[in-house]
Amino acid sequence: MVPWWAKGSHKGTSVVVKMENPNWSMVELEAPSEEDFLIGSTPTGSREKLRGKNAKQLTWVLLLKAHRAAGCLTSITSTFLSFGSTVRRRVASGRTDDNDIETDENKAVKTGFYNCIKVFLWLSLLLFCFEVAAYFKGWHFGAPNLQLQYILSVPLGFKDLFDWLYTHWVLIRVGYLAPPLQFLANVCIVLFLIQSMDRLILCLGCFWIRLKKIKPIPKHEAVADLESGEDSFFPMVLIQIPMCNEKEVYQQSIAAVCSLDWPKSRILIQVLDDSDDPMTQLLIKEEVHKWQQEGAHIVYRHRVLRDGYKAGNLKSAMSCSYVKDYEFVAIFDADFQPSPDFLKRTVPHFKVEQQVNGVFINFFGFNGTAGVWRIKALEESGGWLERTTVEDMDIAVRAHLRGWKFIFLNDVECRCELPESYEAYRKQQHRWHSGPMQLFRLCLPDIIRAKISVWKKFSMIFLFFLLRKLILPFYSFTLFCIILPMTMFVPEAELPAWVVCYIPAIMSFLNILPAPKSFPFIVPYLLFENTMSVTKFNAMVSGLFQLGSSYEWVVTKKFGRSSENDLVSLVEKGPKHQRVGSEPNLDKIQADLKQEQKARKTKHNRIYTKELALAFLLLTASARSLLSVQGIHFYFLLFQGVSFLLVGLDLIGEQVI
């Protein structure tokens, strides 16, 4: 009798299993057939034959699984060996993030911050050993209040000295450590919720703008005038390209600006070279001369006294007598390459009819590049000032306080270069987060006295400066890198799981929602943002209290699409046009470029001490969380600790040595 599950036709199908090891042969496995289900009516010999066949198939399946497991184990082992070898090289090289500290003041500031992290690390290691010993002596409970009830019910006599010490430690936790830690955690949670609400509103606003296709629309007459092609309808535009020792990217930026679709007689390009490297100066001069010979209206400027960094460079260029003949100025950093129609898509908006006039606050921080200014607005706002490292945000704030409006064109894009390494990105982020705090100290009285609405004052002080520039790096570092690990050792102070996991995940999801291709990177994005909170918090404190590191202005290093080989080949070709004056020493330039190319290949990765100390702190806290069976906290601390470890050992980005 055929069982009910065997009814119907069952035809065996062949499954070919390919073994990766060439010493093993291929084997064919058959799927179950009707004979496999006719157990009751099958003779004893056939039954034994089927059993042997099935046993052979099972053996091959087990061998296949064993082979895969061996391959996986081999891969994991090689990965750990490679990781260990890399760590040994990092430690042996002795290159840390403190090697480039130039002044004693900067060294004292950074060393003090690092020492504070080390104190938390050693304290966590000591407490971890203490808690492990207590765990094996029976001090493990599911909830913090049970510990207190247990201690209060224990008689005065104790088993040994350890029990006495641990009992008093728990009492100290409950009475003295947990309340202030819980209070600080609650404050950070409130700030976290406020900032999350702000991000949610911004995301919803962006979706609403995209859904309704809201954008500034220039007057039809302004666009028609430009499309007519008559030079008289094109306003005079000054283009500025500030640069400093950026020979990796100067060629494409100059070429892109010289290719702008604008009448040559209505545009002037200023190449503002602050390079202190004679070789770089000669290369940039040669590039400018080449474009001059091709008909571009371009000039080269170099300052003898390089005061004020980029702000001083722009301020010096605006003092030229011919600037008064121009109505607008467009600024592009050396690593930005505008599209040919950039000016035609931006300049008409200076005669704008806004569709949403008064609905949104028309202010945002100018990022110093890929923007067009009305020169009158710069002059009435006081021009470029060298008082902070964010001169672009400084002029934007002062212009807004004087009533000038800003327009953001989301559909106008400009290509740019990314920082060449994590070290370059780290220094860039330090400058971007210390400068706003410097500016906030300086501009607060002006904002209060400004003749603008109370809502705009509140928006600029609370939303722009406090919430997005101060509170965000403060709670990101304090809540997730200090308070959360400490609650593992003081479990009477608790952080809810929704604070640790759900809301950060939702906010990260909303941030990358406009770019669906970024969804696979949502977890790495969240971990990396928390890792960068160390740099941002340090920069925020430095700028707020005017410490030494807040005045550091380092040009962000870029690779550029043109490599050193391209530059060498360019020099080998020699000048294309006849020049008046002495020729540059091309042989020396070629030799210097080749020498620098060789030096770039032998550069070393660094060890970032603060990130490394925090990695061990978070990993220790994750191990401690296992004693309290806190699942989501363990996984967050574990992955966050691993991300800090990777960053601390400089295992992200380009790996050199």
XYZ file of C-alpha atoms in Angstrom:
657
model
C 0.000 0.000 0.000
C 1.356 3.344 -0.995
C 1.427 5.990 1.763
C -0.615 9.172 1.236
C 2.458 11.351 0.920
C 3.723 9.222 -1.950
C 0.626 9.605 -4.108
C 1.210 11.094 -7.513
C 4.200 10.692 -9.772
C 7.656 11.331 -8.299
C 10.365 11.342 -10.852
C 13.966 11.491 -9.704
C 15.914 14.583 -10.764
C 19.678 14.725 -10.913
C 21.564 17.244 -8.802
C 25.175 17.845 -9.820
C 27.432 18.942 -6.975
C 30.708 20.569 -8.034
C 33.518 20.230 -5.530
C 35.922 23.160 -5.362
C 38.859 20.966 -4.447
C 40.316 19.602 -7.711
C 41.391 16.380 -5.953
C 37.751 15.472 -5.444
C 35.584 14.191 -8.284
C 32.062 15.159 -9.191
C 29.186 13.111 -7.862
C 25.579 12.848 -8.948
C 22.852 12.821 -6.342
C 19.337 11.776 -7.206
C 16.216 13.209 -5.698
C 13.668 10.805 -4.141
C 11.777 8.629 -6.605
C 8.656 6.457 -6.275
C 10.746 3.504 -5.195
C 11.987 5.479 -2.199
C 8.415 5.714 -0.886
C 7.347 2.102 -1.594
C 8.909 0.845 1.590
C 6.073 -1.421 2.662
C 5.817 -3.339 -0.645
C 9.540 -3.430 -1.473
C 11.400 -6.707 -1.045
C 14.106 -6.979 1.565
C 16.938 -6.969 -0.993
C 15.676 -3.891 -2.758
C 15.168 -2.203 0.595
C 18.783 -2.859 1.552
C 19.905 -1.597 -1.842
C 17.970 1.640 -1.343
C 19.403 2.064 2.108
C 22.914 1.679 0.739
C 22.197 4.193 -1.987
C 20.822 6.712 0.511
C 23.775 6.172 2.824
C 26.157 6.888 -0.048
C 24.291 10.089 -0.879
C 24.318 11.161 2.761
C 28.047 10.550 2.920
C 28.682 12.826 -0.026
C 26.446 15.517 1.441
C 28.350 15.380 4.723
C 31.662 15.536 2.849
C 30.395 18.579 0.956
C 29.388 20.326 4.170
C 32.708 19.425 5.758
C 34.521 20.865 2.762
C 32.589 24.120 3.003
C 33.184 24.322 6.741
C 36.899 23.753 6.223
C 37.008 26.456 3.576
C 35.151 28.880 5.826
C 37.465 28.084 8.737
C 40.510 28.578 6.524
C 39.197 31.928 5.316
C 38.491 33.107 8.864
C 41.929 31.962 10.009
C 43.700 33.763 7.169
C 41.680 36.910 7.862
C 42.671 36.909 11.526
C 46.317 36.224 10.637
C 46.296 39.102 8.155
C 44.617 41.326 10.742
C 47.201 40.381 13.367
C 50.040 41.055 10.955
C 48.600 44.471 10.120
C 48.229 45.310 13.807
C 51.849 44.334 14.467
C 53.030 46.579 11.643
C 50.943 49.486 12.943
C 52.316 49.120 16.462
C 55.896 48.600 15.270
C 55.802 51.738 13.099
C 54.966 53.864 16.141
C 53.100 56.448 14.053
C 50.164 57.841 16.016
C 47.851 60.780 15.540
C 49.913 62.736 18.089
C 53.063 62.755 15.932
C 51.894 65.772 13.905
C 51.075 68.008 16.906
C 53.186 71.099 16.422
C 52.502 73.336 19.419
C 52.671 72.557 23.118
C 49.174 73.974 23.591
C 47.658 71.605 21.036
C 49.549 68.699 22.544
C 48.266 69.507 26.034
C 44.662 69.736 24.806
C 44.723 66.496 22.847
C 46.674 64.648 25.527
C 44.166 65.749 28.175
C 41.233 64.428 26.162
C 43.063 61.168 25.537
C 43.910 60.818 29.237
C 40.230 61.183 30.156
C 39.353 58.325 27.805
C 42.154 56.223 29.277
C 40.795 56.786 32.777
C 37.417 55.391 31.698
C 39.167 52.485 29.980
C 41.256 51.397 32.978
C 38.291 51.878 35.284
C 36.151 49.675 33.039
C 38.829 46.970 32.933
C 39.108 46.998 36.731
C 35.351 46.844 37.186
C 35.060 44.100 34.577
C 37.505 41.881 36.440
C 35.658 42.642 39.684
C 32.262 41.803 38.145
C 33.522 38.561 36.605
C 34.864 37.424 39.959
C 31.531 38.329 41.578
C 29.636 36.462 38.883
C 31.467 33.223 39.585
C 30.828 33.687 43.284
C 27.080 33.763 42.644
C 26.385 37.492 42.368
C 24.318 37.419 39.183
C 20.762 38.629 38.909
C 18.372 39.416 36.129
C 17.383 42.876 37.330
C 19.224 45.596 39.271
C 16.554 45.914 41.994
C 16.981 42.252 42.898
C 20.573 42.967 43.860
C 19.459 45.658 46.272
C 16.764 43.423 47.789
C 19.250 40.617 48.151
C 21.823 42.814 49.860
C 19.307 44.262 52.290
C 18.169 40.757 53.240
C 21.664 39.372 53.845
C 22.595 39.128 57.559
C 25.472 41.129 58.964
C 27.864 38.223 58.833
C 29.587 37.791 55.499
C 31.364 34.817 54.004
C 34.617 36.570 53.182
C 36.235 39.892 52.382
C 35.211 39.787 48.716
C 31.518 39.587 49.561
C 31.927 42.510 51.924
C 33.686 44.572 49.235
C 31.176 43.738 46.525
C 28.226 44.440 48.784
C 29.530 47.895 49.592
C 30.338 48.470 45.933
C 26.712 47.735 45.014
C 25.500 50.070 47.770
C 27.795 52.816 46.462
C 26.431 52.236 42.963
C 22.835 52.447 44.110
C 23.250 55.436 46.393
C 25.904 57.608 44.724
C 26.780 56.575 41.163
C 23.506 55.502 39.591
C 21.458 58.692 40.289
C 23.827 61.197 38.604
C 24.571 58.762 35.779
C 20.852 58.192 35.215
C 20.240 61.955 35.320
C 22.936 62.577 32.707
C 21.553 59.724 30.618
C 18.045 61.209 30.785
C 19.365 64.628 29.737
C 21.145 63.085 26.762
C 18.007 61.117 25.868
C 15.944 64.338 25.846
C 18.542 66.051 23.635
C 18.636 62.963 21.462
C 14.853 63.042 21.000
C 14.856 66.768 20.199
C 17.581 66.350 17.619
C 15.844 63.293 16.154
C 12.637 65.299 15.817
C 14.561 68.033 14.012
C 16.022 65.511 11.595
C 12.605 63.971 11.067
C 11.093 67.359 10.226
C 13.933 68.091 7.811
C 13.433 64.734 6.090
C 9.684 65.252 5.829
C 10.285 68.743 4.457
C 12.630 67.358 1.801
C 10.073 64.731 0.812
C 7.342 67.353 0.612
C 9.506 69.554 -1.609
C 10.274 66.626 -3.898
C 6.678 65.448 -3.940
C 5.313 68.868 -4.829
C 8.360 69.677 -6.984
C 8.857 72.963 -5.159
C 11.877 74.930 -6.312
C 12.795 78.548 -7.026
C 11.860 79.566 -10.553
C 13.641 82.514 -12.182
C 11.729 85.051 -14.171
C 11.109 84.026 -17.726
C 12.576 87.296 -18.974
C 15.904 86.598 -17.272
C 16.200 83.167 -18.866
C 15.102 84.457 -22.261
C 17.727 87.202 -22.167
C 20.490 84.659 -21.619
C 19.136 82.333 -24.293
C 19.137 85.183 -26.801
C 22.927 85.008 -26.891
C 23.497 88.773 -26.824
C 26.435 89.734 -24.601
C 24.623 92.788 -23.234
C 22.191 90.559 -21.348
C 24.989 88.643 -19.576
C 26.033 90.267 -16.280
C 29.702 90.613 -15.401
C 30.836 87.605 -13.353
C 34.098 87.203 -11.439
C 35.298 83.617 -10.915
C 37.686 82.868 -8.041
C 39.630 79.620 -7.583
C 41.481 79.699 -4.241
C 44.106 76.992 -3.869
C 47.119 76.121 -1.757
C 49.622 73.388 -2.698
C 46.942 71.438 -4.565
C 48.834 70.228 -7.605
C 46.753 67.034 -7.714
C 43.563 68.850 -8.735
C 44.462 72.280 -10.128
C 44.356 71.203 -13.785
C 40.790 69.901 -13.880
C 39.410 72.808 -11.835
C 41.000 75.446 -14.083
C 39.926 73.551 -17.188
C 36.334 73.239 -15.948
C 36.053 76.947 -15.082
C 37.604 78.027 -18.373
C 35.002 75.883 -20.156
C 32.015 77.678 -18.627
C 29.406 78.680 -21.181
C 29.596 82.449 -20.713
C 30.848 85.239 -22.993
C 34.592 85.707 -22.592
C 34.174 89.468 -22.385
C 31.735 89.141 -19.453
C 33.833 86.913 -17.216
C 37.188 87.071 -15.422
C 38.840 84.081 -13.753
C 41.163 84.656 -10.804
C 43.475 81.787 -9.870
C 44.331 82.658 -6.256
C 47.416 80.580 -5.547
C 48.581 80.542 -1.924
C 51.052 77.722 -2.508
C 54.372 77.956 -0.693
C 55.894 75.248 -2.889
C 57.808 76.823 -5.820
C 57.264 73.738 -7.965
C 53.487 73.949 -7.520
C 53.533 77.662 -8.283
C 55.357 77.070 -11.563
C 52.941 74.337 -12.608
C 49.885 76.496 -11.900
C 51.441 79.499 -13.684
C 52.086 77.330 -16.718
C 48.484 76.091 -16.726
C 47.128 79.636 -16.492
C 49.405 80.779 -19.299
C 48.216 77.898 -21.479
C 44.587 78.953 -21.100
C 45.478 82.603 -21.677
C 46.991 81.623 -25.011
C 43.769 79.815 -25.869
C 41.734 82.989 -25.311
C 40.479 82.544 -21.750
C 40.148 85.690 -19.634
C 42.179 84.373 -16.703
C 44.795 85.851 -14.349
C 47.207 84.371 -11.812
C 47.621 85.883 -8.335
C 50.068 84.896 -5.637
C 50.344 86.505 -2.210
C 53.693 87.191 -0.616
C 52.192 87.471 2.877
C 49.852 84.483 3.338
C 47.814 85.799 6.279
C 44.308 84.618 7.098
C 44.384 81.349 5.144
C 41.541 81.096 2.597
C 39.650 84.113 3.960
C 42.744 86.273 3.629
C 43.283 85.012 0.098
C 39.727 85.883 -0.973
C 39.860 89.227 0.831
C 43.070 90.162 -0.971
C 41.568 89.255 -4.355
C 38.448 91.359 -3.726
C 40.640 94.419 -3.133
C 41.693 94.565 -6.799
C 40.576 97.740 -8.549
C 38.835 95.921 -11.421
C 36.444 94.078 -9.082
C 34.130 97.103 -9.064
C 33.262 96.348 -12.705
C 31.667 92.993 -11.782
C 28.252 92.317 -10.298
C 28.599 88.692 -9.174
C 31.386 86.470 -7.913
C 31.431 82.663 -8.151
C 33.798 80.679 -5.942
C 35.130 77.189 -6.651
C 37.675 75.362 -4.561
C 40.512 73.672 -6.426
C 38.838 70.260 -6.114
C 35.508 71.378 -7.633
C 34.696 71.194 -11.344
C 31.481 73.000 -12.397
C 29.535 71.926 -15.465
C 29.635 74.288 -18.482
C 26.070 75.524 -17.849
C 26.636 76.303 -14.163
C 26.375 80.087 -14.511
C 23.394 79.922 -16.870
C 21.517 77.826 -14.294
C 22.394 79.968 -11.263
C 22.744 83.641 -12.265
C 19.104 84.029 -13.504
C 17.895 83.213 -9.973
C 19.166 86.570 -8.730
C 15.909 87.918 -10.215
C 13.768 85.381 -8.519
C 10.095 84.790 -7.887
C 9.933 82.370 -4.980
C 7.035 79.909 -5.008
C 7.162 79.368 -1.258
C 7.945 82.873 -0.095
C 8.026 82.940 3.697
C 7.200 79.248 4.204
C 10.777 78.075 4.686
C 13.570 79.996 6.404
C 15.845 81.061 3.570
C 19.159 80.531 5.389
C 21.728 77.777 5.229
C 25.438 77.628 5.910
C 27.452 78.425 2.796
C 30.131 75.758 2.377
C 32.640 78.083 0.732
C 32.542 76.676 -2.795
C 30.282 76.062 -5.790
C 28.240 79.171 -5.029
C 27.517 82.557 -6.577
C 27.427 85.761 -4.526
C 26.236 89.221 -5.344
C 29.344 91.326 -4.716
C 27.222 94.040 -3.091
C 26.062 91.497 -0.502
C 29.666 90.629 0.369
C 30.613 94.278 0.724
C 27.601 95.235 2.874
C 28.195 92.229 5.133
C 31.753 93.248 5.932
C 33.623 91.113 3.423
C 35.780 88.106 4.208
C 37.099 87.927 7.785
C 39.941 85.755 9.105
C 38.598 85.401 12.647
C 37.463 81.750 12.310
C 38.303 78.627 10.300
C 34.817 78.707 8.698
C 34.981 81.986 6.824
C 32.210 80.785 4.484
C 29.710 80.254 7.315
C 30.811 83.543 8.870
C 29.970 85.624 5.806
C 26.690 83.719 5.341
C 25.553 84.489 8.891
C 26.457 88.177 8.603
C 24.717 88.472 5.236
C 21.568 86.851 6.624
C 21.532 89.245 9.584
C 21.595 92.136 7.117
C 18.548 90.888 5.253
C 20.113 89.129 2.263
C 18.325 85.996 1.076
C 19.749 82.635 0.048
C 18.579 80.184 -2.595
C 19.580 76.536 -2.707
C 19.354 74.875 -6.128
C 19.184 71.144 -5.560
C 19.239 70.334 -9.274
C 22.507 72.176 -9.950
C 25.403 69.846 -9.234
C 29.151 70.350 -9.200
C 31.677 67.540 -9.227
C 34.225 67.478 -6.444
C 37.046 65.349 -5.048
C 36.819 63.348 -1.833
C 39.576 63.482 0.814
C 42.419 61.140 -0.071
C 42.488 59.305 3.285
C 40.789 58.972 6.629
C 43.405 61.281 8.130
C 42.500 64.030 5.640
C 38.767 63.489 6.249
C 39.340 63.590 10.010
C 41.140 66.935 9.852
C 38.445 68.325 7.586
C 35.709 67.315 10.034
C 37.678 68.808 12.938
C 37.816 72.167 11.186
C 34.136 72.013 10.201
C 33.031 71.372 13.804
C 35.405 73.665 15.698
C 34.807 76.662 13.423
C 31.019 76.926 14.032
C 31.609 77.071 17.787
C 34.145 79.857 17.287
C 31.629 81.673 15.139
C 28.814 81.143 17.637
C 30.806 82.884 20.391
C 31.539 85.815 18.098
C 28.139 86.183 16.411
C 25.792 85.637 19.366
C 25.649 89.342 20.358
C 25.126 90.360 16.715
C 22.284 87.843 16.316
C 20.540 89.123 19.446
C 20.819 92.767 18.319
C 19.938 92.068 14.663
C 16.734 93.591 13.239
C 15.198 90.291 12.193
C 12.173 88.401 13.471
C 12.260 86.540 16.782
C 11.578 83.279 14.955
C 14.643 83.762 12.730
C 16.768 84.549 15.785
C 15.500 81.425 17.520
C 16.094 79.350 14.393
C 19.661 80.569 13.991
C 20.648 80.307 17.659
C 18.870 77.117 18.697
C 18.387 75.104 15.507
C 21.417 76.075 13.453
C 24.112 76.534 16.100
C 23.053 74.819 19.338
C 21.099 71.829 18.073
C 23.004 70.921 14.909
C 26.496 72.156 15.760
C 26.766 71.669 19.549
C 24.126 69.251 20.852
C 24.552 66.682 18.082
C 28.275 65.947 18.642
C 27.805 66.279 22.421
C 25.154 63.613 22.898
C 26.533 61.366 20.119
C 29.803 61.018 21.986
C 28.551 61.266 25.572
C 25.516 58.998 25.239
C 26.850 56.214 23.036
C 30.572 56.232 23.880
C 30.609 57.057 27.619
C 27.209 56.707 29.306
C 26.173 53.484 27.547
C 29.391 51.606 28.476
C 29.193 52.927 32.032
C 25.629 51.658 32.480
C 26.977 48.164 31.906
C 29.081 48.540 35.066
C 26.420 50.529 36.927
C 23.306 48.582 35.836
C 21.076 50.552 38.213
C 21.246 53.329 35.588
C 19.561 52.060 32.442
C 19.274 53.038 28.797
C 16.158 51.718 27.005
C 16.652 49.521 23.979
C 14.783 51.995 21.754
C 17.412 54.639 22.511
C 20.277 52.289 21.706
C 18.908 50.723 18.547
C 15.544 51.644 17.113
C 15.579 55.443 16.895
C 19.186 55.643 15.569
C 18.295 53.044 12.941
C 15.145 54.946 11.934
C 17.006 58.259 11.709
C 19.776 56.705 9.624
C 17.122 55.154 7.396
C 15.478 58.540 6.877
C 18.820 60.174 6.087
C 19.636 57.763 3.280
C 16.064 57.323 2.038
C 16.536 59.814 -0.840
C 19.361 57.562 -2.102
C 17.957 53.994 -2.316
C 21.310 52.596 -3.458
C 22.717 53.441 -0.018
C 20.383 51.088 1.875
C 22.966 48.270 2.184
C 25.257 50.704 3.983
C 22.820 51.839 6.674
C 24.515 49.857 9.471
C 28.091 50.858 8.512
C 26.872 54.451 8.176
C 25.443 54.438 11.708
C 28.577 52.858 13.192
C 30.935 55.191 11.333
C 28.972 58.288 12.332
C 29.238 57.265 15.995
C 32.950 56.633 15.490
C 33.433 60.125 14.071
C 31.711 61.568 17.164
C 35.080 61.482 18.973
C 36.662 63.854 16.477
C 33.560 66.043 16.308
C 33.188 66.260 20.093
C 36.856 67.166 20.527
C 36.554 69.809 17.807
C 33.345 71.216 19.296
C 34.934 71.613 22.740
C 38.073 73.161 21.221
C 36.062 75.731 19.283
C 33.667 76.530 22.123
C 36.438 77.237 24.630
C 38.914 78.632 22.047
C 41.547 75.979 22.624
C 44.664 75.703 20.484
C 43.492 73.005 18.082
C 40.457 75.076 17.045
C 42.708 77.439 15.058
C 44.232 74.688 12.913
C 43.562 75.267 9.199
C 44.886 72.346 7.165
C 44.215 72.020 3.438
C 42.327 68.775 2.816
C 44.536 66.466 0.773
C 43.036 65.103 -2.434
C 44.215 62.474 -4.889
C 42.700 64.094 -7.953
C 41.779 62.320 -11.150
C 45.202 63.295 -12.493
C 47.886 61.228 -10.863
C 51.540 62.152 -10.488
C 52.281 60.203 -13.674
C 49.942 62.516 -15.570
C 51.708 65.557 -14.156
C 55.111 64.144 -15.036
C 53.967 63.499 -18.604
C 52.612 67.042 -18.769
C 55.954 68.465 -17.698
C 57.815 66.224 -20.141
C 55.847 67.798 -23.006
C 57.158 71.217 -22.051
C 55.309 74.525 -22.567
C 52.973 74.603 -25.527
C 53.236 78.351 -26.076
C 55.993 80.895 -26.196
C 56.321 82.785 -22.930
C 57.786 86.147 -22.061
C 60.373 85.834 -19.308
C 62.391 82.947 -17.934
C 61.286 79.368 -18.491
C 60.692 77.171 -15.460
C 63.256 74.496 -14.631
C 61.361 71.563 -16.106
C 64.044 69.027 -15.228
C 63.889 69.995 -11.578
C 60.079 69.869 -11.577
C 60.133 66.420 -13.150
C 62.649 65.129 -10.603
C 60.693 66.589 -7.684
C 57.433 65.064 -8.916
C 59.002 61.618 -9.263
C 60.537 61.911 -5.821
C 57.189 62.887 -4.292
C 55.484 60.031 -6.117
C 57.980 57.618 -4.567
C 57.454 59.160 -1.128
C 53.667 58.806 -1.469
C 54.080 55.080 -2.100
C 56.112 54.649 1.098
C 53.810 56.562 3.402
C 52.511 54.850 6.516
C 49.146 54.409 8.135
C 48.634 55.755 11.641
C 47.311 54.550 14.962
C 44.586 56.779 16.407
C 44.981 56.514 20.149
C 41.637 57.975 21.231
C 39.648 55.716 18.928
C 41.713 52.705 19.972
C 41.169 53.391 23.686
C 37.435 53.777 23.116
C 37.397 50.508 21.160
C 38.711 48.593 24.170
C 36.315 50.468 26.452
C 33.291 49.495 24.332
C 34.457 45.892 23.881
C 34.985 45.550 27.630
C 31.494 46.943 28.238
C 30.037 44.501 25.702
C 31.645 41.604 27.571
C 30.218 42.952 30.836
C 26.738 43.176 29.295
C 26.753 39.402 28.809
C 26.724 38.981 32.587
C 23.430 40.903 32.719
C 21.923 39.211 29.640
C 21.354 42.529 27.805
C 21.049 41.390 24.204
C 20.640 44.537 22.116
C 23.149 46.431 24.249
C 25.716 43.680 23.731
C 25.402 43.710 19.949
C 25.523 47.501 19.737
C 28.608 47.714 21.977
C 30.290 44.845 20.155
C 29.847 46.215 16.633
C 30.567 49.766 17.744
C 33.719 48.585 19.506
C 34.854 46.725 16.387
C 34.258 49.834 14.254
C 36.322 51.929 16.684
C 39.032 49.271 16.530
C 39.139 49.379 12.730
C 39.334 53.160 12.734
C 41.879 53.237 15.569
C 44.180 50.932 13.632
C 43.530 52.893 10.401
C 42.153 49.825 8.651
C 39.659 51.815 6.570
C 40.370 53.552 3.315
C 43.740 53.200 1.611
C 46.068 50.605 3.145
C 49.709 51.440 2.492
C 51.911 49.785 5.087
